[in-house]
């Protein structure tokens, strides 16, 4: 097999064994970087126990690891939304929310494109909550895509705010990263 390798607008091909060797080299490189970071870190924080176990397997000292869930207070959330009807075609649009930084790793571009597709079958009201100052060119790219797709009436960018103020305003929380 042959894999394409793209560099600065040019295209070169790499044979399968070379591509496989390159992937293995990059994996070793990133594992080495992780071990270096783990050695110097006072605390290694994971979002869940499975990630913590993976970090320990990759060399993080178990005694310096900690799980801090990236989550929602489920009991509080259920108390707020219990009995709230989910919107249907004869009600308001489905309220979709994204909460996070507007940076490439969060892949807001995919969310915007997905919402464009969703509009073919359901009305949506999309709100993207989060700071835009970490990667201004990416934030501009996202805003331009919304304009290009004609979604200004559907997708709004809003400042970050506490989760307990956002959750009652959305039906579906999306995480595209």
PDB file of C-alpha atoms in Angstrom:
ATOM      1  CA  UNK A   1       0.000   0.000   0.000  1.00  0.00           C
ATOM      2  CA  UNK A   2       1.002   3.608  -0.406  1.00  0.00           C
ATOM      3  CA  UNK A   3       0.160   6.514   1.902  1.00  0.00           C
ATOM      4  CA  UNK A   4       0.166  10.152   0.861  1.00  0.00           C
ATOM      5  CA  UNK A   5       2.305  12.586   2.841  1.00  0.00           C
ATOM      6  CA  UNK A   6       1.296  16.231   2.383  1.00  0.00           C
ATOM      7  CA  UNK A   7       3.772  19.023   3.123  1.00  0.00           C
ATOM      8  CA  UNK A   8       3.182  22.723   2.465  1.00  0.00           C
ATOM      9  CA  UNK A   9       0.885  22.154  -0.493  1.00  0.00           C
ATOM     10  CA  UNK A  10       3.057  19.487  -2.106  1.00  0.00           C
ATOM     11  CA  UNK A  11       2.281  15.802  -2.168  1.00  0.00           C
ATOM     12  CA  UNK A  12       4.763  12.966  -1.908  1.00  0.00           C
ATOM     13  CA  UNK A  13       3.987   9.306  -1.482  1.00  0.00           C
ATOM     14  CA  UNK A  14       5.421   7.079   1.199  1.00  0.00           C
ATOM     15  CA  UNK A  15       5.274   3.308   0.946  1.00  0.00           C
ATOM     16  CA  UNK A  16       3.374   1.322   3.587  1.00  0.00           C
ATOM     17  CA  UNK A  17       6.398   0.019   5.515  1.00  0.00           C
ATOM     18  CA  UNK A  18       7.893   3.526   5.727  1.00  0.00           C
ATOM     19  CA  UNK A  19       4.574   5.011   6.871  1.00  0.00           C
ATOM     20  CA  UNK A  20       4.294   2.284   9.508  1.00  0.00           C
ATOM     21  CA  UNK A  21       7.837   2.984  10.719  1.00  0.00           C
ATOM     22  CA  UNK A  22       7.102   6.716  10.873  1.00  0.00           C
ATOM     23  CA  UNK A  23       3.955   6.102  12.935  1.00  0.00           C
ATOM     24  CA  UNK A  24       5.914   3.894  15.326  1.00  0.00           C
ATOM     25  CA  UNK A  25       8.656   6.521  15.613  1.00  0.00           C
ATOM     26  CA  UNK A  26       6.127   9.274  16.406  1.00  0.00           C
ATOM     27  CA  UNK A  27       4.397   7.064  18.981  1.00  0.00           C
ATOM     28  CA  UNK A  28       7.742   6.397  20.715  1.00  0.00           C
ATOM     29  CA  UNK A  29       8.594  10.086  20.555  1.00  0.00           C
ATOM     30  CA  UNK A  30       5.328  11.116  22.218  1.00  0.00           C
ATOM     31  CA  UNK A  31       5.648   8.385  24.870  1.00  0.00           C
ATOM     32  CA  UNK A  32       9.141   9.719  25.632  1.00  0.00           C
ATOM     33  CA  UNK A  33       7.803  13.261  25.872  1.00  0.00           C
ATOM     34  CA  UNK A  34       5.072  12.044  28.219  1.00  0.00           C
ATOM     35  CA  UNK A  35       7.618  10.272  30.467  1.00  0.00           C
ATOM     36  CA  UNK A  36       9.721  13.457  30.596  1.00  0.00           C
ATOM     37  CA  UNK A  37       6.641  15.469  31.555  1.00  0.00           C
ATOM     38  CA  UNK A  38       5.586  12.866  34.130  1.00  0.00           C
ATOM     39  CA  UNK A  39       9.058  12.914  35.714  1.00  0.00           C
ATOM     40  CA  UNK A  40       8.943  16.686  36.164  1.00  0.00           C
ATOM     41  CA  UNK A  41       5.274  17.091  37.084  1.00  0.00           C
ATOM     42  CA  UNK A  42       4.259  17.516  40.698  1.00  0.00           C
ATOM     43  CA  UNK A  43       0.770  16.200  39.852  1.00  0.00           C
ATOM     44  CA  UNK A  44      -0.602  14.419  36.799  1.00  0.00           C
ATOM     45  CA  UNK A  45      -4.314  15.106  36.377  1.00  0.00           C
ATOM     46  CA  UNK A  46      -6.670  12.884  34.402  1.00  0.00           C
ATOM     47  CA  UNK A  47     -10.344  13.337  33.568  1.00  0.00           C
ATOM     48  CA  UNK A  48     -11.264   9.736  34.376  1.00  0.00           C
ATOM     49  CA  UNK A  49      -9.865   6.606  35.969  1.00  0.00           C
ATOM     50  CA  UNK A  50      -9.272   4.912  32.605  1.00  0.00           C
ATOM     51  CA  UNK A  51      -7.038   7.814  31.508  1.00  0.00           C
ATOM     52  CA  UNK A  52      -5.233   7.746  34.855  1.00  0.00           C
ATOM     53  CA  UNK A  53      -4.475   4.035  34.418  1.00  0.00           C
ATOM     54  CA  UNK A  54      -3.201   4.722  30.881  1.00  0.00           C
ATOM     55  CA  UNK A  55      -0.917   7.487  32.170  1.00  0.00           C
ATOM     56  CA  UNK A  56       0.454   5.186  34.873  1.00  0.00           C
ATOM     57  CA  UNK A  57       1.079   2.501  32.228  1.00  0.00           C
ATOM     58  CA  UNK A  58       2.914   5.149  30.200  1.00  0.00           C
ATOM     59  CA  UNK A  59       5.194   6.001  33.119  1.00  0.00           C
ATOM     60  CA  UNK A  60       3.369   8.448  35.390  1.00  0.00           C
ATOM     61  CA  UNK A  61       4.129   7.763  39.066  1.00  0.00           C
ATOM     62  CA  UNK A  62       0.835   6.460  40.522  1.00  0.00           C
ATOM     63  CA  UNK A  63       1.285   8.426  43.750  1.00  0.00           C
ATOM     64  CA  UNK A  64       1.356  11.699  41.781  1.00  0.00           C
ATOM     65  CA  UNK A  65      -1.781  11.028  39.731  1.00  0.00           C
ATOM     66  CA  UNK A  66      -5.201  12.458  40.426  1.00  0.00           C
ATOM     67  CA  UNK A  67      -8.605  12.215  38.753  1.00  0.00           C
ATOM     68  CA  UNK A  68     -10.590  15.439  38.403  1.00  0.00           C
ATOM     69  CA  UNK A  69     -13.725  14.621  36.435  1.00  0.00           C
ATOM     70  CA  UNK A  70     -14.630  16.937  33.608  1.00  0.00           C
ATOM     71  CA  UNK A  71     -18.247  16.717  34.240  1.00  0.00           C
ATOM     72  CA  UNK A  72     -21.617  17.780  35.251  1.00  0.00           C
ATOM     73  CA  UNK A  73     -23.299  17.462  38.604  1.00  0.00           C
ATOM     74  CA  UNK A  74     -25.746  14.797  37.373  1.00  0.00           C
ATOM     75  CA  UNK A  75     -28.067  15.048  40.365  1.00  0.00           C
ATOM     76  CA  UNK A  76     -28.260  18.810  40.026  1.00  0.00           C
ATOM     77  CA  UNK A  77     -28.666  18.559  36.263  1.00  0.00           C
ATOM     78  CA  UNK A  78     -31.488  16.010  36.555  1.00  0.00           C
ATOM     79  CA  UNK A  79     -33.224  18.165  39.155  1.00  0.00           C
ATOM     80  CA  UNK A  80     -33.161  21.126  36.753  1.00  0.00           C
ATOM     81  CA  UNK A  81     -34.326  19.258  33.645  1.00  0.00           C
ATOM     82  CA  UNK A  82     -36.664  16.642  35.138  1.00  0.00           C
ATOM     83  CA  UNK A  83     -40.043  17.004  33.507  1.00  0.00           C
ATOM     84  CA  UNK A  84     -38.772  19.325  30.789  1.00  0.00           C
ATOM     85  CA  UNK A  85     -40.203  18.109  27.484  1.00  0.00           C
ATOM     86  CA  UNK A  86     -37.725  17.472  24.690  1.00  0.00           C
ATOM     87  CA  UNK A  87     -38.578  19.667  21.698  1.00  0.00           C
ATOM     88  CA  UNK A  88     -40.294  18.135  18.705  1.00  0.00           C
ATOM     89  CA  UNK A  89     -41.129  19.396  15.250  1.00  0.00           C
ATOM     90  CA  UNK A  90     -44.219  21.232  16.553  1.00  0.00           C
ATOM     91  CA  UNK A  91     -42.260  22.946  19.343  1.00  0.00           C
ATOM     92  CA  UNK A  92     -39.168  25.135  19.479  1.00  0.00           C
ATOM     93  CA  UNK A  93     -35.850  24.240  17.786  1.00  0.00           C
ATOM     94  CA  UNK A  94     -33.535  21.748  19.453  1.00  0.00           C
ATOM     95  CA  UNK A  95     -31.125  23.820  21.540  1.00  0.00           C
ATOM     96  CA  UNK A  96     -27.575  22.556  20.962  1.00  0.00           C
ATOM     97  CA  UNK A  97     -24.684  23.795  23.063  1.00  0.00           C
ATOM     98  CA  UNK A  98     -20.932  23.543  23.014  1.00  0.00           C
ATOM     99  CA  UNK A  99     -18.939  24.658  26.053  1.00  0.00           C
ATOM    100  CA  UNK A 100     -15.202  25.075  25.626  1.00  0.00           C
ATOM    101  CA  UNK A 101     -12.344  27.043  24.171  1.00  0.00           C
ATOM    102  CA  UNK A 102     -12.470  27.886  20.475  1.00  0.00           C
ATOM    103  CA  UNK A 103      -9.248  26.106  19.536  1.00  0.00           C
ATOM    104  CA  UNK A 104      -8.488  23.523  16.834  1.00  0.00           C
ATOM    105  CA  UNK A 105      -8.301  20.557  19.220  1.00  0.00           C
ATOM    106  CA  UNK A 106     -11.954  21.172  20.164  1.00  0.00           C
ATOM    107  CA  UNK A 107     -12.898  20.937  16.453  1.00  0.00           C
ATOM    108  CA  UNK A 108     -15.663  23.541  16.374  1.00  0.00           C
ATOM    109  CA  UNK A 109     -15.488  23.401  12.566  1.00  0.00           C
ATOM    110  CA  UNK A 110     -16.954  19.874  12.674  1.00  0.00           C
ATOM    111  CA  UNK A 111     -19.751  21.076  14.957  1.00  0.00           C
ATOM    112  CA  UNK A 112     -20.604  23.893  12.556  1.00  0.00           C
ATOM    113  CA  UNK A 113     -20.675  21.525   9.569  1.00  0.00           C
ATOM    114  CA  UNK A 114     -22.732  18.963  11.522  1.00  0.00           C
ATOM    115  CA  UNK A 115     -25.271  21.640  12.406  1.00  0.00           C
ATOM    116  CA  UNK A 116     -25.523  22.585   8.744  1.00  0.00           C
ATOM    117  CA  UNK A 117     -26.378  18.942   7.986  1.00  0.00           C
ATOM    118  CA  UNK A 118     -28.779  18.660  10.940  1.00  0.00           C
ATOM    119  CA  UNK A 119     -30.766  21.623   9.639  1.00  0.00           C
ATOM    120  CA  UNK A 120     -31.880  19.451   6.733  1.00  0.00           C
ATOM    121  CA  UNK A 121     -34.065  17.438   9.120  1.00  0.00           C
ATOM    122  CA  UNK A 122     -34.575  19.472  12.304  1.00  0.00           C
ATOM    123  CA  UNK A 123     -34.585  23.070  13.445  1.00  0.00           C
ATOM    124  CA  UNK A 124     -31.648  23.784  15.723  1.00  0.00           C
ATOM    125  CA  UNK A 125     -30.548  26.735  17.816  1.00  0.00           C
ATOM    126  CA  UNK A 126     -26.804  26.385  18.416  1.00  0.00           C
ATOM    127  CA  UNK A 127     -24.836  28.272  21.011  1.00  0.00           C
ATOM    128  CA  UNK A 128     -21.076  28.025  21.308  1.00  0.00           C
ATOM    129  CA  UNK A 129     -20.012  29.132  24.787  1.00  0.00           C
ATOM    130  CA  UNK A 130     -16.374  29.846  25.429  1.00  0.00           C
ATOM    131  CA  UNK A 131     -13.374  32.113  25.143  1.00  0.00           C
ATOM    132  CA  UNK A 132     -12.166  33.075  21.685  1.00  0.00           C
ATOM    133  CA  UNK A 133      -8.884  34.743  22.643  1.00  0.00           C
ATOM    134  CA  UNK A 134      -6.596  31.697  22.868  1.00  0.00           C
ATOM    135  CA  UNK A 135      -6.450  31.172  19.098  1.00  0.00           C
ATOM    136  CA  UNK A 136      -8.017  34.223  17.398  1.00  0.00           C
ATOM    137  CA  UNK A 137      -7.324  32.974  13.828  1.00  0.00           C
ATOM    138  CA  UNK A 138      -9.234  29.735  14.571  1.00  0.00           C
ATOM    139  CA  UNK A 139     -12.107  31.660  16.143  1.00  0.00           C
ATOM    140  CA  UNK A 140     -12.251  33.867  13.022  1.00  0.00           C
ATOM    141  CA  UNK A 141     -12.200  30.743  10.839  1.00  0.00           C
ATOM    142  CA  UNK A 142     -15.199  29.369  12.755  1.00  0.00           C
ATOM    143  CA  UNK A 143     -17.119  32.640  12.433  1.00  0.00           C
ATOM    144  CA  UNK A 144     -16.338  32.835   8.701  1.00  0.00           C
ATOM    145  CA  UNK A 145     -17.581  29.264   8.211  1.00  0.00           C
ATOM    146  CA  UNK A 146     -20.851  30.145   9.937  1.00  0.00           C
ATOM    147  CA  UNK A 147     -21.202  33.114   7.563  1.00  0.00           C
ATOM    148  CA  UNK A 148     -20.199  31.084   4.488  1.00  0.00           C
ATOM    149  CA  UNK A 149     -22.822  28.440   5.298  1.00  0.00           C
ATOM    150  CA  UNK A 150     -25.448  31.125   6.018  1.00  0.00           C
ATOM    151  CA  UNK A 151     -25.955  29.931   9.595  1.00  0.00           C
ATOM    152  CA  UNK A 152     -25.816  33.282  11.408  1.00  0.00           C
ATOM    153  CA  UNK A 153     -29.458  32.948  12.499  1.00  0.00           C
ATOM    154  CA  UNK A 154     -28.807  29.458  13.871  1.00  0.00           C
ATOM    155  CA  UNK A 155     -25.315  29.512  15.415  1.00  0.00           C
ATOM    156  CA  UNK A 156     -24.276  32.112  17.982  1.00  0.00           C
ATOM    157  CA  UNK A 157     -20.940  32.556  19.745  1.00  0.00           C
ATOM    158  CA  UNK A 158     -21.245  33.540  23.388  1.00  0.00           C
ATOM    159  CA  UNK A 159     -18.890  34.200  26.263  1.00  0.00           C
ATOM    160  CA  UNK A 160     -18.152  31.466  28.797  1.00  0.00           C
ATOM    161  CA  UNK A 161     -20.343  31.318  31.863  1.00  0.00           C
ATOM    162  CA  UNK A 162     -20.986  28.872  34.697  1.00  0.00           C
ATOM    163  CA  UNK A 163     -22.317  25.469  33.627  1.00  0.00           C
ATOM    164  CA  UNK A 164     -25.332  25.740  35.910  1.00  0.00           C
ATOM    165  CA  UNK A 165     -26.462  28.803  33.928  1.00  0.00           C
ATOM    166  CA  UNK A 166     -25.886  27.125  30.567  1.00  0.00           C
ATOM    167  CA  UNK A 167     -27.434  23.683  31.082  1.00  0.00           C
ATOM    168  CA  UNK A 168     -31.042  24.880  31.485  1.00  0.00           C
ATOM    169  CA  UNK A 169     -30.710  26.694  28.154  1.00  0.00           C
ATOM    170  CA  UNK A 170     -29.687  23.682  26.036  1.00  0.00           C
ATOM    171  CA  UNK A 171     -31.155  20.310  25.154  1.00  0.00           C
ATOM    172  CA  UNK A 172     -28.011  18.639  23.812  1.00  0.00           C
ATOM    173  CA  UNK A 173     -24.439  19.263  24.900  1.00  0.00           C
ATOM    174  CA  UNK A 174     -21.903  18.503  22.170  1.00  0.00           C
ATOM    175  CA  UNK A 175     -18.194  17.789  22.566  1.00  0.00           C
ATOM    176  CA  UNK A 176     -16.511  17.554  19.179  1.00  0.00           C
ATOM    177  CA  UNK A 177     -12.942  17.072  20.356  1.00  0.00           C
TER     178      UNK A 177
END
